[in-house]
Amino acid sequence: MKNNIIEYCLNKKGATKDYPFGSDPLVVKIAGKMFALIFESKGDYLYLNLKCDPVIAENLREQHEAIEPGYHMNKEHWNTITIDGSLLESDVFSMIDHSYDMVVKKLPKSLREIYTGIN
Protein backbone atom coordinates (compact mmCIF):
# COMPACT_ATOMS: atom_id res chain seq x y z
CA MET A 1 0.00 0.00 0.00
CA LYS A 2 2.97 2.34 0.64
CA ASN A 3 3.80 2.85 -3.03
CA ASN A 4 0.11 3.34 -3.85
CA ILE A 5 -0.19 6.06 -1.20
CA ILE A 6 2.90 7.92 -2.40
CA GLU A 7 1.78 7.64 -6.03
CA TYR A 8 -1.76 8.75 -5.16
CA CYS A 9 -0.47 11.85 -3.36
CA LEU A 10 1.92 12.76 -6.15
CA ASN A 11 -0.79 12.34 -8.79
CA LYS A 12 -2.87 15.13 -7.24
CA LYS A 13 -2.90 18.17 -9.53
CA GLY A 14 0.14 20.36 -8.81
CA ALA A 15 1.55 18.05 -6.11
CA THR A 16 5.29 18.16 -5.52
CA LYS A 17 7.51 16.15 -3.21
CA ASP A 18 10.07 17.63 -0.87
CA TYR A 19 12.34 16.57 1.98
CA PRO A 20 12.58 19.77 4.07
CA PHE A 21 13.28 17.85 7.30
CA GLY A 22 15.94 15.45 5.97
CA SER A 23 15.45 12.01 4.43
CA ASP A 24 12.23 11.35 6.38
CA PRO A 25 9.40 12.30 6.09
CA LEU A 26 8.55 12.70 2.44
CA VAL A 27 6.47 15.90 2.34
CA VAL A 28 3.89 16.34 -0.42
CA LYS A 29 2.91 19.93 -1.14
CA ILE A 30 0.52 21.93 -3.27
CA ALA A 31 1.62 25.51 -4.08
CA GLY A 32 4.30 25.20 -1.39
CA LYS A 33 1.80 24.14 1.32
CA MET A 34 1.99 20.71 2.95
CA PHE A 35 -0.97 18.37 2.61
CA ALA A 36 0.72 15.02 3.35
CA LEU A 37 3.75 13.87 5.31
CA ILE A 38 4.78 10.26 4.76
CA PHE A 39 7.02 8.74 7.44
CA GLU A 40 8.68 5.68 5.96
CA SER A 41 11.25 4.82 8.63
CA LYS A 42 9.45 5.09 11.97
CA GLY A 43 9.14 1.39 12.72
CA ASP A 44 7.15 -1.47 11.24
CA TYR A 45 4.43 0.62 9.62
CA LEU A 46 4.04 3.58 7.32
CA TYR A 47 2.72 6.70 9.05
CA LEU A 48 0.83 9.38 7.18
CA ASN A 49 0.09 12.88 8.48
CA LEU A 50 -2.89 14.53 6.80
CA LYS A 51 -4.67 17.83 7.32
CA CYS A 52 -8.29 17.41 8.41
CA ASP A 53 -11.31 19.46 9.44
CA PRO A 54 -11.27 19.42 13.28
CA VAL A 55 -14.75 17.89 13.63
CA ILE A 56 -14.03 15.17 11.09
CA ALA A 57 -10.61 14.58 12.65
CA GLU A 58 -12.16 13.91 16.05
CA ASN A 59 -14.76 11.56 14.56
CA LEU A 60 -12.10 9.59 12.70
CA ARG A 61 -10.01 9.26 15.86
CA GLU A 62 -13.01 7.93 17.77
CA GLN A 63 -13.83 5.40 15.03
CA HIS A 64 -10.35 4.06 14.22
CA GLU A 65 -7.47 3.06 16.49
CA ALA A 66 -5.08 3.67 13.58
CA ILE A 67 -5.91 7.41 13.54
CA GLU A 68 -4.42 9.71 16.18
CA PRO A 69 -3.73 13.42 16.59
CA GLY A 70 -1.01 14.59 14.19
CA TYR A 71 2.53 13.61 15.16
CA HIS A 72 4.59 16.82 15.50
CA MET A 73 1.69 18.82 14.02
CA ASN A 74 -1.21 20.96 15.20
CA LYS A 75 -3.28 18.25 16.93
CA GLU A 76 -6.57 19.97 16.08
CA HIS A 77 -5.99 20.17 12.33
CA TRP A 78 -3.81 17.16 11.55
CA ASN A 79 -4.18 13.39 11.96
CA THR A 80 -1.55 10.70 11.88
CA ILE A 81 -2.76 7.53 10.19
CA THR A 82 -0.92 4.29 10.90
CA ILE A 83 -0.93 2.22 7.72
CA ASP A 84 -1.14 -1.19 9.36
CA GLY A 85 -3.79 -2.88 7.22
CA SER A 86 -6.71 -1.93 9.47
CA LEU A 87 -8.03 0.75 7.07
CA LEU A 88 -9.23 0.25 3.53
CA GLU A 89 -7.01 1.80 0.89
CA SER A 90 -10.05 3.65 -0.46
CA ASP A 91 -10.61 5.23 2.98
CA VAL A 92 -6.98 6.38 3.11
CA PHE A 93 -7.34 7.85 -0.38
CA SER A 94 -10.48 9.72 0.74
CA MET A 95 -8.53 11.20 3.66
CA ILE A 96 -5.75 12.26 1.26
CA ASP A 97 -8.38 13.92 -0.97
CA HIS A 98 -9.81 15.75 2.03
CA SER A 99 -6.36 16.98 3.11
CA TYR A 100 -5.56 18.20 -0.40
CA ASP A 101 -8.94 19.95 -0.65
CA MET A 102 -8.45 21.60 2.76
CA VAL A 103 -5.14 23.09 1.62
CA VAL A 104 -6.40 24.10 -1.84
CA LYS A 105 -9.41 25.95 -0.41
CA LYS A 106 -7.06 28.19 1.62
CA LEU A 107 -4.97 29.18 -1.41
CA PRO A 108 -5.45 32.56 -3.09
CA LYS A 109 -8.31 32.54 -5.60
CA SER A 110 -6.02 32.61 -8.64
CA LEU A 111 -4.23 29.45 -7.47
CA ARG A 112 -7.44 27.78 -6.33
CA GLU A 113 -8.84 28.17 -9.83
CA ILE A 114 -5.77 26.46 -11.31
CA TYR A 115 -6.10 23.41 -9.05
CA THR A 116 -9.88 23.08 -9.00
CA GLY A 117 -10.90 24.47 -12.38
CA ILE A 118 -13.65 26.42 -10.59
CA ASN A 119 -14.09 30.18 -11.04
mmCIF file of C-alpha atoms in Angstrom:
data_model
loop_
_atom_site.group_PDB
_atom_site.id
_atom_site.type_symbol
_atom_site.label_atom_id
_atom_site.label_comp_id
_atom_site.label_asym_id
_atom_site.label_seq_id
_atom_site.Cartn_x
_atom_site.Cartn_y
_atom_site.Cartn_z
ATOM 1 C CA MET A 1 0.000 0.000 0.000
ATOM 2 C CA LYS A 2 2.970 2.344 0.637
ATOM 3 C CA ASN A 3 3.796 2.849 -3.032
ATOM 4 C CA ASN A 4 0.105 3.341 -3.852
ATOM 5 C CA ILE A 5 -0.194 6.064 -1.198
ATOM 6 C CA ILE A 6 2.896 7.919 -2.399
ATOM 7 C CA GLU A 7 1.779 7.636 -6.026
ATOM 8 C CA TYR A 8 -1.764 8.746 -5.160
ATOM 9 C CA CYS A 9 -0.473 11.851 -3.356
ATOM 10 C CA LEU A 10 1.918 12.764 -6.149
ATOM 11 C CA ASN A 11 -0.791 12.336 -8.790
ATOM 12 C CA LYS A 12 -2.869 15.134 -7.237
ATOM 13 C CA LYS A 13 -2.903 18.168 -9.532
ATOM 14 C CA GLY A 14 0.139 20.358 -8.808
ATOM 15 C CA ALA A 15 1.551 18.051 -6.111
ATOM 16 C CA THR A 16 5.293 18.155 -5.519
ATOM 17 C CA LYS A 17 7.512 16.154 -3.211
ATOM 18 C CA ASP A 18 10.068 17.625 -0.867
ATOM 19 C CA TYR A 19 12.342 16.565 1.980
ATOM 20 C CA PRO A 20 12.577 19.770 4.072
ATOM 21 C CA PHE A 21 13.280 17.851 7.300
ATOM 22 C CA GLY A 22 15.939 15.454 5.970
ATOM 23 C CA SER A 23 15.449 12.015 4.431
ATOM 24 C CA ASP A 24 12.230 11.354 6.379
ATOM 25 C CA PRO A 25 9.403 12.302 6.089
ATOM 26 C CA LEU A 26 8.545 12.698 2.439
ATOM 27 C CA VAL A 27 6.467 15.901 2.342
ATOM 28 C CA VAL A 28 3.894 16.341 -0.421
ATOM 29 C CA LYS A 29 2.909 19.932 -1.135
ATOM 30 C CA ILE A 30 0.524 21.926 -3.270
ATOM 31 C CA ALA A 31 1.622 25.509 -4.079
ATOM 32 C CA GLY A 32 4.298 25.201 -1.387
ATOM 33 C CA LYS A 33 1.800 24.141 1.324
ATOM 34 C CA MET A 34 1.987 20.712 2.950
ATOM 35 C CA PHE A 35 -0.970 18.366 2.614
ATOM 36 C CA ALA A 36 0.718 15.017 3.349
ATOM 37 C CA LEU A 37 3.754 13.865 5.307
ATOM 38 C CA ILE A 38 4.775 10.262 4.760
ATOM 39 C CA PHE A 39 7.016 8.744 7.443
ATOM 40 C CA GLU A 40 8.683 5.679 5.963
ATOM 41 C CA SER A 41 11.253 4.818 8.631
ATOM 42 C CA LYS A 42 9.453 5.094 11.969
ATOM 43 C CA GLY A 43 9.136 1.388 12.716
ATOM 44 C CA ASP A 44 7.152 -1.467 11.243
ATOM 45 C CA TYR A 45 4.428 0.625 9.616
ATOM 46 C CA LEU A 46 4.042 3.576 7.316
ATOM 47 C CA TYR A 47 2.715 6.697 9.048
ATOM 48 C CA LEU A 48 0.832 9.377 7.179
ATOM 49 C CA ASN A 49 0.088 12.883 8.476
ATOM 50 C CA LEU A 50 -2.890 14.535 6.800
ATOM 51 C CA LYS A 51 -4.673 17.830 7.317
ATOM 52 C CA CYS A 52 -8.295 17.410 8.413
ATOM 53 C CA ASP A 53 -11.307 19.456 9.439
ATOM 54 C CA PRO A 54 -11.268 19.416 13.275
ATOM 55 C CA VAL A 55 -14.754 17.892 13.627
ATOM 56 C CA ILE A 56 -14.031 15.174 11.089
ATOM 57 C CA ALA A 57 -10.609 14.580 12.649
ATOM 58 C CA GLU A 58 -12.159 13.914 16.047
ATOM 59 C CA ASN A 59 -14.760 11.561 14.556
ATOM 60 C CA LEU A 60 -12.096 9.587 12.697
ATOM 61 C CA ARG A 61 -10.007 9.257 15.863
ATOM 62 C CA GLU A 62 -13.015 7.926 17.767
ATOM 63 C CA GLN A 63 -13.827 5.397 15.034
ATOM 64 C CA HIS A 64 -10.348 4.057 14.222
ATOM 65 C CA GLU A 65 -7.467 3.058 16.488
ATOM 66 C CA ALA A 66 -5.084 3.671 13.577
ATOM 67 C CA ILE A 67 -5.908 7.412 13.536
ATOM 68 C CA GLU A 68 -4.415 9.709 16.175
ATOM 69 C CA PRO A 69 -3.734 13.423 16.590
ATOM 70 C CA GLY A 70 -1.007 14.587 14.192
ATOM 71 C CA TYR A 71 2.531 13.607 15.159
ATOM 72 C CA HIS A 72 4.593 16.821 15.504
ATOM 73 C CA MET A 73 1.692 18.824 14.020
ATOM 74 C CA ASN A 74 -1.209 20.960 15.204
ATOM 75 C CA LYS A 75 -3.281 18.253 16.926
ATOM 76 C CA GLU A 76 -6.569 19.966 16.085
ATOM 77 C CA HIS A 77 -5.994 20.175 12.329
ATOM 78 C CA TRP A 78 -3.812 17.159 11.554
ATOM 79 C CA ASN A 79 -4.182 13.395 11.960
ATOM 80 C CA THR A 80 -1.550 10.695 11.883
ATOM 81 C CA ILE A 81 -2.760 7.528 10.193
ATOM 82 C CA THR A 82 -0.917 4.285 10.900
ATOM 83 C CA ILE A 83 -0.934 2.220 7.721
ATOM 84 C CA ASP A 84 -1.142 -1.194 9.361
ATOM 85 C CA GLY A 85 -3.793 -2.885 7.220
ATOM 86 C CA SER A 86 -6.711 -1.931 9.466
ATOM 87 C CA LEU A 87 -8.032 0.745 7.072
ATOM 88 C CA LEU A 88 -9.229 0.247 3.527
ATOM 89 C CA GLU A 89 -7.008 1.796 0.887
ATOM 90 C CA SER A 90 -10.049 3.655 -0.459
ATOM 91 C CA ASP A 91 -10.611 5.232 2.981
ATOM 92 C CA VAL A 92 -6.976 6.376 3.113
ATOM 93 C CA PHE A 93 -7.339 7.849 -0.384
ATOM 94 C CA SER A 94 -10.481 9.716 0.739
ATOM 95 C CA MET A 95 -8.527 11.198 3.658
ATOM 96 C CA ILE A 96 -5.754 12.260 1.264
ATOM 97 C CA ASP A 97 -8.376 13.916 -0.974
ATOM 98 C CA HIS A 98 -9.805 15.747 2.035
ATOM 99 C CA SER A 99 -6.359 16.976 3.110
ATOM 100 C CA TYR A 100 -5.555 18.196 -0.404
ATOM 101 C CA ASP A 101 -8.936 19.953 -0.651
ATOM 102 C CA MET A 102 -8.446 21.604 2.764
ATOM 103 C CA VAL A 103 -5.145 23.093 1.619
ATOM 104 C CA VAL A 104 -6.397 24.103 -1.843
ATOM 105 C CA LYS A 105 -9.411 25.952 -0.413
ATOM 106 C CA LYS A 106 -7.055 28.189 1.619
ATOM 107 C CA LEU A 107 -4.969 29.182 -1.411
ATOM 108 C CA PRO A 108 -5.447 32.560 -3.088
ATOM 109 C CA LYS A 109 -8.306 32.538 -5.596
ATOM 110 C CA SER A 110 -6.022 32.614 -8.641
ATOM 111 C CA LEU A 111 -4.230 29.447 -7.469
ATOM 112 C CA ARG A 112 -7.445 27.776 -6.329
ATOM 113 C CA GLU A 113 -8.842 28.166 -9.832
ATOM 114 C CA ILE A 114 -5.774 26.456 -11.311
ATOM 115 C CA TYR A 115 -6.101 23.412 -9.053
ATOM 116 C CA THR A 116 -9.875 23.082 -9.002
ATOM 117 C CA GLY A 117 -10.903 24.466 -12.385
ATOM 118 C CA ILE A 118 -13.651 26.417 -10.589
ATOM 119 C CA ASN A 119 -14.085 30.175 -11.044
#
